[in-house]
mmCIF file of C-alpha atoms in Angstrom:
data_model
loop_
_atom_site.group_PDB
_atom_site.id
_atom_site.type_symbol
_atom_site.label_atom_id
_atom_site.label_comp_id
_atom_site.label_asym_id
_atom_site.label_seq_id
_atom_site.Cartn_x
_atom_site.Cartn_y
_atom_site.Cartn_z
ATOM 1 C CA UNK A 773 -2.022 32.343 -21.092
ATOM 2 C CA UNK A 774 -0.781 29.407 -18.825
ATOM 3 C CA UNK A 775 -2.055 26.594 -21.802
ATOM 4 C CA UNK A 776 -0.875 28.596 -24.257
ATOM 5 C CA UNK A 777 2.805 28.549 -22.705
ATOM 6 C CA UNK A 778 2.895 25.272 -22.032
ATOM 7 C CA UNK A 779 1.853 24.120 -25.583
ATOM 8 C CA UNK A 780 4.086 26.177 -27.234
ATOM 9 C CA UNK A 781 6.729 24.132 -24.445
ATOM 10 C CA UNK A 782 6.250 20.657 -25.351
ATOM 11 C CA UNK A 783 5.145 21.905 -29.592
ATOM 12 C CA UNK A 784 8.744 22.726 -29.130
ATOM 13 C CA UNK A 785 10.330 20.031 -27.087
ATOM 14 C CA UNK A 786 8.426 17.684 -28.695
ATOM 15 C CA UNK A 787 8.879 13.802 -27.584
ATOM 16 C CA UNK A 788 12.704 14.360 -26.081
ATOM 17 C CA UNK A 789 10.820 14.930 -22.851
ATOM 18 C CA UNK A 790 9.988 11.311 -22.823
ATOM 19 C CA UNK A 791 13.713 10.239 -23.134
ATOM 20 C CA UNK A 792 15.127 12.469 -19.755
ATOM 21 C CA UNK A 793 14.318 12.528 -16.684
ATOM 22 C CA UNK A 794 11.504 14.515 -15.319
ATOM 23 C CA UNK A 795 13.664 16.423 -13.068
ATOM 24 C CA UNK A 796 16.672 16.504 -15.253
ATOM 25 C CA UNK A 797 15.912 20.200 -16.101
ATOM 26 C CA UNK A 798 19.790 22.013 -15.918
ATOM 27 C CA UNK A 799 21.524 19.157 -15.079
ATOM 28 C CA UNK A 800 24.382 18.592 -17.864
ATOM 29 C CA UNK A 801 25.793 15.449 -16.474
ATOM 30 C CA UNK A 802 24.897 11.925 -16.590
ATOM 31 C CA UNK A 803 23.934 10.142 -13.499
ATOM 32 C CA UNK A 804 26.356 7.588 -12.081
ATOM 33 C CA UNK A 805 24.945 4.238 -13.062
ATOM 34 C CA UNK A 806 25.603 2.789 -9.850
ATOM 35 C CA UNK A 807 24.155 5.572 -8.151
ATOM 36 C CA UNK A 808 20.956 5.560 -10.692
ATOM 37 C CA UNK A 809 20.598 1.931 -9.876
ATOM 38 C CA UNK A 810 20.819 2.546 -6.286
ATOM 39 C CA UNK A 811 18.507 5.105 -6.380
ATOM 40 C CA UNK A 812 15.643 3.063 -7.900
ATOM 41 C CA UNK A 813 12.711 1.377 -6.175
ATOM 42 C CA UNK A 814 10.959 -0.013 -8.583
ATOM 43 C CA UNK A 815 11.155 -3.245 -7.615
ATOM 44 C CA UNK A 816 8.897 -2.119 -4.494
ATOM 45 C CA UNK A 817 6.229 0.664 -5.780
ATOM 46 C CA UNK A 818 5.736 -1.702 -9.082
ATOM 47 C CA UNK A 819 2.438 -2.844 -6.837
ATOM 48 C CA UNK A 820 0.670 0.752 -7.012
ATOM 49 C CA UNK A 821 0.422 0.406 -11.232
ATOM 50 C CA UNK A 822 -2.922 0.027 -11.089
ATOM 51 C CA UNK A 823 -3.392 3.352 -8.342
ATOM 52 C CA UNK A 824 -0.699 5.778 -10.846
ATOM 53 C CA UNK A 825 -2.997 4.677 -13.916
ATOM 54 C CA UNK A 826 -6.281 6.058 -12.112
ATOM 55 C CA UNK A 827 -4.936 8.821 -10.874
ATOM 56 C CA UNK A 828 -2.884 9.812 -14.463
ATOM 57 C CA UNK A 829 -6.231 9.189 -16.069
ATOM 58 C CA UNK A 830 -7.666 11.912 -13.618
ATOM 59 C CA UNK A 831 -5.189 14.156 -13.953
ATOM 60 C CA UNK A 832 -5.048 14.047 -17.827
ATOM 61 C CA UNK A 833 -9.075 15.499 -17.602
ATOM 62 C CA UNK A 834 -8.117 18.003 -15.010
ATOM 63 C CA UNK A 835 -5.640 19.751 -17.484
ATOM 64 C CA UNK A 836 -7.436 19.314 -20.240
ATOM 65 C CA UNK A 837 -10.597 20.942 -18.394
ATOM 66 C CA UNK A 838 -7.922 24.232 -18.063
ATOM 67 C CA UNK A 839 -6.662 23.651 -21.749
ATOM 68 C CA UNK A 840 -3.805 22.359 -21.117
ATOM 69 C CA UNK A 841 -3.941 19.464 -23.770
ATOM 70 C CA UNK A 842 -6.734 19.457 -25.971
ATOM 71 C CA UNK A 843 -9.697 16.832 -26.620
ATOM 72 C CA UNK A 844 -7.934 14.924 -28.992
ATOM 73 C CA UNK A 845 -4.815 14.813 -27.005
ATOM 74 C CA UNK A 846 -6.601 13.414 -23.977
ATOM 75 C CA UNK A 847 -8.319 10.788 -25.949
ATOM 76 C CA UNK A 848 -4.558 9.902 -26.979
ATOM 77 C CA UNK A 849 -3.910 9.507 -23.772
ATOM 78 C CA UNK A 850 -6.774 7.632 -22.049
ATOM 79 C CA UNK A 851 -6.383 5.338 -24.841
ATOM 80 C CA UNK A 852 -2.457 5.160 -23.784
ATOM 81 C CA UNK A 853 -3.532 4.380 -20.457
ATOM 82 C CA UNK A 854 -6.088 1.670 -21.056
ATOM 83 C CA UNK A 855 -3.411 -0.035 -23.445
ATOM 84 C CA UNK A 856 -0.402 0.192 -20.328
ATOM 85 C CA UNK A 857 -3.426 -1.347 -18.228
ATOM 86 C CA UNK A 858 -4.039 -4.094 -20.541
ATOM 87 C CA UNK A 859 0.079 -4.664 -21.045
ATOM 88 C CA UNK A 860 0.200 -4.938 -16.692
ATOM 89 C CA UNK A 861 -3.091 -6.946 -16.477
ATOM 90 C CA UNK A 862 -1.505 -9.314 -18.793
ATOM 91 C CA UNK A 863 1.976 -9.275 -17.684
ATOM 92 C CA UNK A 864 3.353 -7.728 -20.815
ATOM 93 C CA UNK A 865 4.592 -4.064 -19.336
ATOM 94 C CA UNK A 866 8.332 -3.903 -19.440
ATOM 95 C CA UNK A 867 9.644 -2.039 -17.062
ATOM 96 C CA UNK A 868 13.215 0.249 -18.890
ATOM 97 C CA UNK A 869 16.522 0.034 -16.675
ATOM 98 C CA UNK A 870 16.004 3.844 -16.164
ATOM 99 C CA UNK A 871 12.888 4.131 -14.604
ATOM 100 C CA UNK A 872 13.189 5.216 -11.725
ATOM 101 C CA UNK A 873 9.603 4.235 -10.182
ATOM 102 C CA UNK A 874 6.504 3.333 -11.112
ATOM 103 C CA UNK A 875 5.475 7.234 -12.087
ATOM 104 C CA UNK A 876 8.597 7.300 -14.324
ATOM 105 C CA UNK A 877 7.793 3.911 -15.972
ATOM 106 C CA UNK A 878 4.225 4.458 -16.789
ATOM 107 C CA UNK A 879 4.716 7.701 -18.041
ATOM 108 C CA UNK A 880 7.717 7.129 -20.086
ATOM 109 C CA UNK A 881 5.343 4.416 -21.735
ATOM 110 C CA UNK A 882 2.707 6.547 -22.105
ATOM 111 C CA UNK A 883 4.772 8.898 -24.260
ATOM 112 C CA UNK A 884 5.944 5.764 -26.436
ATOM 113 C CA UNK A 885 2.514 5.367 -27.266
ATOM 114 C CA UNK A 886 1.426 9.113 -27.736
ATOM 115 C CA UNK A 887 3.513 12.076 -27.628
ATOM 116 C CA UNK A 888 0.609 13.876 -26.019
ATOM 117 C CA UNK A 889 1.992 11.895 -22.448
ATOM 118 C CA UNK A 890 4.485 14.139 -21.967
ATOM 119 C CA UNK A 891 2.213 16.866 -20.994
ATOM 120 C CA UNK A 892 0.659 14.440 -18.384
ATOM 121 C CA UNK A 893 3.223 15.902 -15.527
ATOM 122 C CA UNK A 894 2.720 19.225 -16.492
ATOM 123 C CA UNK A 895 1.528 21.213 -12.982
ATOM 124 C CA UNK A 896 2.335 18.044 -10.381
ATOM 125 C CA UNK A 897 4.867 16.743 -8.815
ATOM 126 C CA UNK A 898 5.675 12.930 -7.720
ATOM 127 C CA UNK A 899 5.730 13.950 -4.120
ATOM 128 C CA UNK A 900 1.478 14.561 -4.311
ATOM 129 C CA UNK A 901 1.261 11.605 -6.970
ATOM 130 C CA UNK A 902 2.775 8.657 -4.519
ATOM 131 C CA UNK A 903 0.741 10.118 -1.686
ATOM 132 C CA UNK A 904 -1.960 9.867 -3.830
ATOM 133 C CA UNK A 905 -1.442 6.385 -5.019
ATOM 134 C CA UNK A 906 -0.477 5.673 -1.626
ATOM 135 C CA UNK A 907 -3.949 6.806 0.016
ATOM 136 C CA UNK A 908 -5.642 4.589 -3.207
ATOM 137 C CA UNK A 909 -3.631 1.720 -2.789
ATOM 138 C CA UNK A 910 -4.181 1.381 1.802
ATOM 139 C CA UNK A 911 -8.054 1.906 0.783
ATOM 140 C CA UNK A 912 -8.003 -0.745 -1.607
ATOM 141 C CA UNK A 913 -6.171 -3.055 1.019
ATOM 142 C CA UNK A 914 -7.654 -1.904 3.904
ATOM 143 C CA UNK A 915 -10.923 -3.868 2.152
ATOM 144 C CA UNK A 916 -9.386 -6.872 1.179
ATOM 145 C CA UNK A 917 -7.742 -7.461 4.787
ATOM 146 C CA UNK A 918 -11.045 -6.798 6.294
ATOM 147 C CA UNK A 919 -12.850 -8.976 4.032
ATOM 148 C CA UNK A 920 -9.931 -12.113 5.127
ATOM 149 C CA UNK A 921 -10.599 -10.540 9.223
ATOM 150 C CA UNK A 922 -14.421 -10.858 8.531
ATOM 151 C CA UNK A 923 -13.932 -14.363 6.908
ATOM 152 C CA UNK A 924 -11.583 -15.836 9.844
ATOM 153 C CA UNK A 925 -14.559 -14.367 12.374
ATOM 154 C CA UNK A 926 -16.986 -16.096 10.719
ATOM 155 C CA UNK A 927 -14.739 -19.598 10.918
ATOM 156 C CA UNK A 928 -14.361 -18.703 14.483
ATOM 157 C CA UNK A 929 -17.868 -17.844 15.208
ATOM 158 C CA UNK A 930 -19.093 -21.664 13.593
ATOM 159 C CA UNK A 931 -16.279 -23.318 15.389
ATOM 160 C CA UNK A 932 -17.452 -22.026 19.456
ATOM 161 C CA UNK A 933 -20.852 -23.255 18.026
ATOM 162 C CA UNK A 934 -19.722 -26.630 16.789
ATOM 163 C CA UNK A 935 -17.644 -26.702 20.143
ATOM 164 C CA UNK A 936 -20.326 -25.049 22.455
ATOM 165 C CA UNK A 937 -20.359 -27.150 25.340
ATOM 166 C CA UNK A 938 -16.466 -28.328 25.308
ATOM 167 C CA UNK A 939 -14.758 -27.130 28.382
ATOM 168 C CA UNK A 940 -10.933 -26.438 28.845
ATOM 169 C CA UNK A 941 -8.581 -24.937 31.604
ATOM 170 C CA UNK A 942 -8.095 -21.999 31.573
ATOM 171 C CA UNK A 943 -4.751 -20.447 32.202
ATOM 172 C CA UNK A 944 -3.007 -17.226 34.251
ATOM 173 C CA UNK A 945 0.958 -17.805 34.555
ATOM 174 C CA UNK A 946 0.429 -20.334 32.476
ATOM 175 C CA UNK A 947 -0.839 -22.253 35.524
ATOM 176 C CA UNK A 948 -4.167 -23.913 35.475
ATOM 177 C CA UNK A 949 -6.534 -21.332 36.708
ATOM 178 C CA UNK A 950 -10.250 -21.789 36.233
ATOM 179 C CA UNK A 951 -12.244 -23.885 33.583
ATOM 180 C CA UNK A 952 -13.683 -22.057 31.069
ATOM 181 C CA UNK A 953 -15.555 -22.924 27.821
ATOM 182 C CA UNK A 954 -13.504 -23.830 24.213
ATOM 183 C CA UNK A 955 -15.951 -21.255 22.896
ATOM 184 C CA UNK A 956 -14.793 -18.287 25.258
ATOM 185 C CA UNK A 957 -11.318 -19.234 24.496
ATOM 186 C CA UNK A 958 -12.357 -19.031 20.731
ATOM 187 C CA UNK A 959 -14.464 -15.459 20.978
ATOM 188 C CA UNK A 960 -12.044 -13.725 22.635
ATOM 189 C CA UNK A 961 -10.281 -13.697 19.815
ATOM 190 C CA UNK A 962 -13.596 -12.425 17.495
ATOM 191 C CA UNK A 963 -13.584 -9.793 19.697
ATOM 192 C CA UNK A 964 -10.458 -8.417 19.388
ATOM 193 C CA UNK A 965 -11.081 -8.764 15.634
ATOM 194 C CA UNK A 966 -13.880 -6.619 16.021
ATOM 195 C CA UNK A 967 -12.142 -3.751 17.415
ATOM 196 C CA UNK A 968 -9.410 -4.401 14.242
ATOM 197 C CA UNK A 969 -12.271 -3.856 12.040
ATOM 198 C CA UNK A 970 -13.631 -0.705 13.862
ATOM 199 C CA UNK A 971 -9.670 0.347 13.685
ATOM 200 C CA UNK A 972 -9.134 -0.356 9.985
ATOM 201 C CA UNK A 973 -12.451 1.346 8.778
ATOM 202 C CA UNK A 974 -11.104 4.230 11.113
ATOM 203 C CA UNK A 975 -7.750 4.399 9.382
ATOM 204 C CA UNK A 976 -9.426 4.175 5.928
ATOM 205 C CA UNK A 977 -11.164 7.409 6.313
ATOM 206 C CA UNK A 978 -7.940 9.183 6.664
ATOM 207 C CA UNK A 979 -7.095 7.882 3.269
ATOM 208 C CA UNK A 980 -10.200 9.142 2.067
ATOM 209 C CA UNK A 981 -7.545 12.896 1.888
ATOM 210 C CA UNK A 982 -6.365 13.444 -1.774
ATOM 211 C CA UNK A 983 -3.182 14.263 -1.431
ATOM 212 C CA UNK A 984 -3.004 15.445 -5.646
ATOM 213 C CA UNK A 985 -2.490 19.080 -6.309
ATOM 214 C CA UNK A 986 -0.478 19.768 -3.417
ATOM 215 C CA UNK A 987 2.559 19.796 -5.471
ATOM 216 C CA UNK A 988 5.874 19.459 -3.884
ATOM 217 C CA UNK A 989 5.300 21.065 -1.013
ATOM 218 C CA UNK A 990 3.225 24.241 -1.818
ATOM 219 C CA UNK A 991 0.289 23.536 -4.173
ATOM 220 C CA UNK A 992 0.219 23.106 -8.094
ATOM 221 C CA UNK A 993 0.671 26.736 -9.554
ATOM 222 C CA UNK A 994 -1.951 25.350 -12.114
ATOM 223 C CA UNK A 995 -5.753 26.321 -11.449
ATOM 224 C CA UNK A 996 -7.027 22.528 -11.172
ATOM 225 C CA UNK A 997 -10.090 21.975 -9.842
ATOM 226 C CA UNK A 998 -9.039 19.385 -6.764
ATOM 227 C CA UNK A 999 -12.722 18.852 -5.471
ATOM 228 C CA UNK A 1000 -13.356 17.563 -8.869
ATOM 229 C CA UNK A 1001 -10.406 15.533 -9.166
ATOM 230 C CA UNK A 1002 -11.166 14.139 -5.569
ATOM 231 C CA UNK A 1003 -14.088 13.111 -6.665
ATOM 232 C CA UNK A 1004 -13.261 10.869 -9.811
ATOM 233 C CA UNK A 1005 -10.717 9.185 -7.722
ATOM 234 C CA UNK A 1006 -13.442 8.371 -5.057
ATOM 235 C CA UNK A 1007 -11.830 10.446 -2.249
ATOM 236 C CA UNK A 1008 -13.989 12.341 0.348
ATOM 237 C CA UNK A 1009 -12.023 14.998 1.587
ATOM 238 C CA UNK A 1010 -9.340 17.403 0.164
ATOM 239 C CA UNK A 1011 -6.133 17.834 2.366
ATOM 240 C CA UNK A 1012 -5.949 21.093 3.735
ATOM 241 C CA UNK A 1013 -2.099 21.316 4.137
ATOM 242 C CA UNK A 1014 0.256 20.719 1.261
ATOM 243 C CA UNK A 1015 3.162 20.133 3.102
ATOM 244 C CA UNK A 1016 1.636 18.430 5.787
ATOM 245 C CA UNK A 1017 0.199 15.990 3.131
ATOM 246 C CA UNK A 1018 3.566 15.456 1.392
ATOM 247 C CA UNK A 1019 5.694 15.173 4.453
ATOM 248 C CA UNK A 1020 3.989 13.000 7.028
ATOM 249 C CA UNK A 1021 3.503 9.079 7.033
ATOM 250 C CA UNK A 1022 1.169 8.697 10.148
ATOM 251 C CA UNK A 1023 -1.675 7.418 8.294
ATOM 252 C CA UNK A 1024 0.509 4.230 6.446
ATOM 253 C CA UNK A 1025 2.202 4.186 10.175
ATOM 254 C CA UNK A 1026 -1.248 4.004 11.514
ATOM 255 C CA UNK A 1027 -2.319 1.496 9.440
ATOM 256 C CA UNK A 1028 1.194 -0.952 9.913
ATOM 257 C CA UNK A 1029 0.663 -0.291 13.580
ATOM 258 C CA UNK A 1030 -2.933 -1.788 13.564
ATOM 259 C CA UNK A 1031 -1.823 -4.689 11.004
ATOM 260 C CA UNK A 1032 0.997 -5.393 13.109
ATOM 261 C CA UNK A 1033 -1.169 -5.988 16.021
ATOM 262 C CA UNK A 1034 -3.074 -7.827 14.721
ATOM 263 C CA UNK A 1035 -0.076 -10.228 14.075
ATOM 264 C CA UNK A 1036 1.280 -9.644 17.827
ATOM 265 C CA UNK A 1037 -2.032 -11.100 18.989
ATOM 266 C CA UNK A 1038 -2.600 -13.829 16.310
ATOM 267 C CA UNK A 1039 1.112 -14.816 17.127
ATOM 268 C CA UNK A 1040 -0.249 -15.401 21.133
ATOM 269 C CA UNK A 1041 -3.133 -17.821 19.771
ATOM 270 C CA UNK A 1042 -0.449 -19.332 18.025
ATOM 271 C CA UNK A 1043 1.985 -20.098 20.986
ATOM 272 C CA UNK A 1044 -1.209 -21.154 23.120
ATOM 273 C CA UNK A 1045 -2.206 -23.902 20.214
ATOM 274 C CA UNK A 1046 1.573 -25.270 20.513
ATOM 275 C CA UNK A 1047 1.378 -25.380 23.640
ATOM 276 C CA UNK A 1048 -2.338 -27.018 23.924
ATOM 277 C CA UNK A 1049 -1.053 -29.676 21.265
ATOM 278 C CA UNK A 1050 2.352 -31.050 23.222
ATOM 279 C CA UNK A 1051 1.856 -34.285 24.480
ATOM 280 C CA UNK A 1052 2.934 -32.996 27.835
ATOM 281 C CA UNK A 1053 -0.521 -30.711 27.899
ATOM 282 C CA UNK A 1054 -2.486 -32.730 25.528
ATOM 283 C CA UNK A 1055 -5.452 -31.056 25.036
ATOM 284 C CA UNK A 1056 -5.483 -30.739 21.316
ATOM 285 C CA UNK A 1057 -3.884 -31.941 18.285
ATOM 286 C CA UNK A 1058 -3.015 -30.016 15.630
ATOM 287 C CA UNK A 1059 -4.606 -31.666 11.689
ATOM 288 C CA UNK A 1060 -1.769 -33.335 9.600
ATOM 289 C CA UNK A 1061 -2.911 -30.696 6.967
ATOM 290 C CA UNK A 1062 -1.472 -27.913 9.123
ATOM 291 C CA UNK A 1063 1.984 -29.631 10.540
ATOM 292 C CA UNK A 1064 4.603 -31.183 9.188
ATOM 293 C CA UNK A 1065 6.994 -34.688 10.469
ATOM 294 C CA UNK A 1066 10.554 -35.502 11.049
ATOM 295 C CA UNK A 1067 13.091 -36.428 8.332
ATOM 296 C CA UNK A 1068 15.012 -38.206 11.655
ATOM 297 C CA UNK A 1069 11.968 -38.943 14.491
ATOM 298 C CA UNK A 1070 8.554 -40.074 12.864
ATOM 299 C CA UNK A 1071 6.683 -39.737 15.599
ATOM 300 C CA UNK A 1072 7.016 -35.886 15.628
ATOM 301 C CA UNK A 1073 3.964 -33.903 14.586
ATOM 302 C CA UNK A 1074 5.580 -30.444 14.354
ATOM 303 C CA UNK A 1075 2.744 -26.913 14.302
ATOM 304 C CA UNK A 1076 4.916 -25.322 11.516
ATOM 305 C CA UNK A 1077 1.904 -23.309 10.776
ATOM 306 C CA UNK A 1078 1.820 -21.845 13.721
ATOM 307 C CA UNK A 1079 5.403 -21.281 14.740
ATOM 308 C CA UNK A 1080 5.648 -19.832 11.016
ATOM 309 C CA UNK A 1081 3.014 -17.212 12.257
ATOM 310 C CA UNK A 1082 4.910 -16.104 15.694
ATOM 311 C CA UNK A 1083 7.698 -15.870 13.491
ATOM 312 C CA UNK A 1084 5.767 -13.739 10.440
ATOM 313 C CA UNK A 1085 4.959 -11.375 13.625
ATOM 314 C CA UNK A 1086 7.903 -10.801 14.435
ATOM 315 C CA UNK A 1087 9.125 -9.372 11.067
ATOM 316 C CA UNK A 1088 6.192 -7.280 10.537
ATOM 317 C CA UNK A 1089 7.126 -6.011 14.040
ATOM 318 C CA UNK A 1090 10.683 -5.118 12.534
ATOM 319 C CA UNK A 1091 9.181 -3.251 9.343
ATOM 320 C CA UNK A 1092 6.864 -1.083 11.366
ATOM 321 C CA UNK A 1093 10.137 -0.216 14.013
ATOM 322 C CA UNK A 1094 12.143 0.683 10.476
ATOM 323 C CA UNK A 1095 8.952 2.735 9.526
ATOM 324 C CA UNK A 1096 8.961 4.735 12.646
ATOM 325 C CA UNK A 1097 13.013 4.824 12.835
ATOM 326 C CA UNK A 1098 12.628 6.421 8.764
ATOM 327 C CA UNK A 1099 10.178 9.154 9.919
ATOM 328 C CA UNK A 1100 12.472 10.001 13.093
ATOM 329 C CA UNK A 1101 14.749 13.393 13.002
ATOM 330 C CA UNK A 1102 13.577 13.904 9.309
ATOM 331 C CA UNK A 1103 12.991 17.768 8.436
ATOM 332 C CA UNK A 1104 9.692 18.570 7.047
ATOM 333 C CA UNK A 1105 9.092 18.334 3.342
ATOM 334 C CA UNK A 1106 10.223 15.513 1.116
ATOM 335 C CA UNK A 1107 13.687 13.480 1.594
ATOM 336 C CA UNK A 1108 14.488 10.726 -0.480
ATOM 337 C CA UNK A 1109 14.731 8.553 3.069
ATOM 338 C CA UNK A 1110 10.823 8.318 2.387
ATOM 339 C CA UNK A 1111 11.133 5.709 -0.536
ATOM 340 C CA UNK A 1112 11.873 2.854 1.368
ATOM 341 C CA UNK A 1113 8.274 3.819 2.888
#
């Protein structure tokens, strides 16, 4: 009875569903344009296209498995989808002034191509979807940031080799303390970057929660099968909670908090290797490749690269503090404060 409703909906409605917006329902005014504009974040979320494509493609079988659109409609709109991934891939998509998001822009282009897309929201709501993308998109980065941590352990792992027998002071109160080797210097840093990779692998398992079919707050109303969906999106476990899945951030918090320590610690190398290379220590010197000179004094050898680290710390510092300061005093389920997640 459920398909059968809805069909007869959108047989009705037709492709005018793909020209409001998917919450416009009883609303008889216009938006304020400077409001709409405002209110959009496009400019930010544009980076989880390729997540809202895997998990429309998902949901698409999931309602047709319950009849919801038919074969031939979901062929309409897998084909839809692989044509909006070939338009990103190739920097073609064009985004409308009046999408809102990503999950607006997508699927107003998917009903350009078929009218069968505007069935594709039918049962969810964006408040699972971004979750959902979210959780996809921190497991996909989680792997490429540990690939770049793996890669800079393996530099520093060949370098305490190359440099096994070098000794240097060692410092407390940044007063010569003890002599220690260059290479302990260097693996106490590939130690720490262990423990990151431990943390991150750690933090990637709690994205392995699908988030989609919680709805808004309260579950889908449609009977999809979620451990089905979880699994062609790759995710282990289903969440248990609906509006604990669609109201909390720890898990990206968790995630900035380890990311940002990493750059709290990599900025302290950094200040010791500025240090180490001034004349007035002189117990390195920093490539040509990696500093830059003075327009005025051409003796200068400035460590740019590393002073632009500290200061690269420092602002992910400030995004994680405006993370945390979002999620304070909100009440539980969705606000809109959460887009600037």
């Amino acid at each position: 009875m459920v398909s059968l409703w809805v069909n007869r909906l959108f047989r009705s409605r037709g492709i005018e569903m793909a020209n409001k917006k998917v919450w416009k329902g009883r609303f008889k005014k216009d938006s304020n344009e400077d409001m709409e504009q405002f209110s959009h974040s496009i400019d930010i979320d544009q980076r989880l296209w390729s997540d809202d494509l895997k998990v429309n493609l998902a949901w698409a079988e999931a309602l047709r498995e319950i009849r919801i659109i038919t074969d031939q409609e979901f062929v309409e709109i897998r084909n839809g989808l692989e044509r909006i991934r070939t338009e990103f891939e190739k920097g073609e998509f064009r985004f409308h002034p009046q999408d809102e998001d990503i999950h607006t822009a997508t699927e107003r282009r998917l009903t350009e191509i078929t009218p069968a897309g505007a069935k594709i929201h039918t049962g969810r709501s964006r408040n699972d979807q971004v979750m959902t993308d979210l959780f996809l998109y921190l497991k996909r980065e989680i792997d490429e940031i540990s690939i770049l941590i793996r890669d800079l352990m393996e530099v520093i792992v060949n370098r305490a080799e190359e440099n096994i027998d070098l000794i240097m002071p060692g410092y407390t109160h940044l007063m010569p303390a003890q002599p220690i080797l260059f290479a302990h210097y260097l693996l106490s840093l590939f130690w720490f970057l262990k423990r990151t990779i431990d943390r991150l692998g750690q933090a990637q398992e709690r994205c392995n929660i699908m988030p989609l079919g919680s709805g808004a707050i309260s579950g889908s109303g449609f009977p999809i099968d979620r451990k089905l969906l979880a699994n062609r999106l790759c995710f282990k476990h289903l969440s248990q909670n609906s509006l604990d899945i669609t109201s909390h951030r720890d898990i990206p918090i968790e995630t900035g908090s380890i990311l940002v320590m990493v750059m709290v610690v990599l900025s302290r190398y950094s200040s010791d290797l500025i240090l180490f290379s001034n004349p007035n220590f002189g117990l390195f010197t920093i490539d040509e490749a990696f500093a830059t000179g003075s327009s005025m004094m051409p003796q200068k050898r400035n460590p740019d690269s590393l002073e632009l680290i500290r200061g690269q710390a420092a602002t992910t510092i400030g995004r994680l503090a405006g993370l945390y300061t979002l999620c304070h005093g909100l009440p539980h389920g969705y606000n809109r404060d959460l887009q600037e997640d």
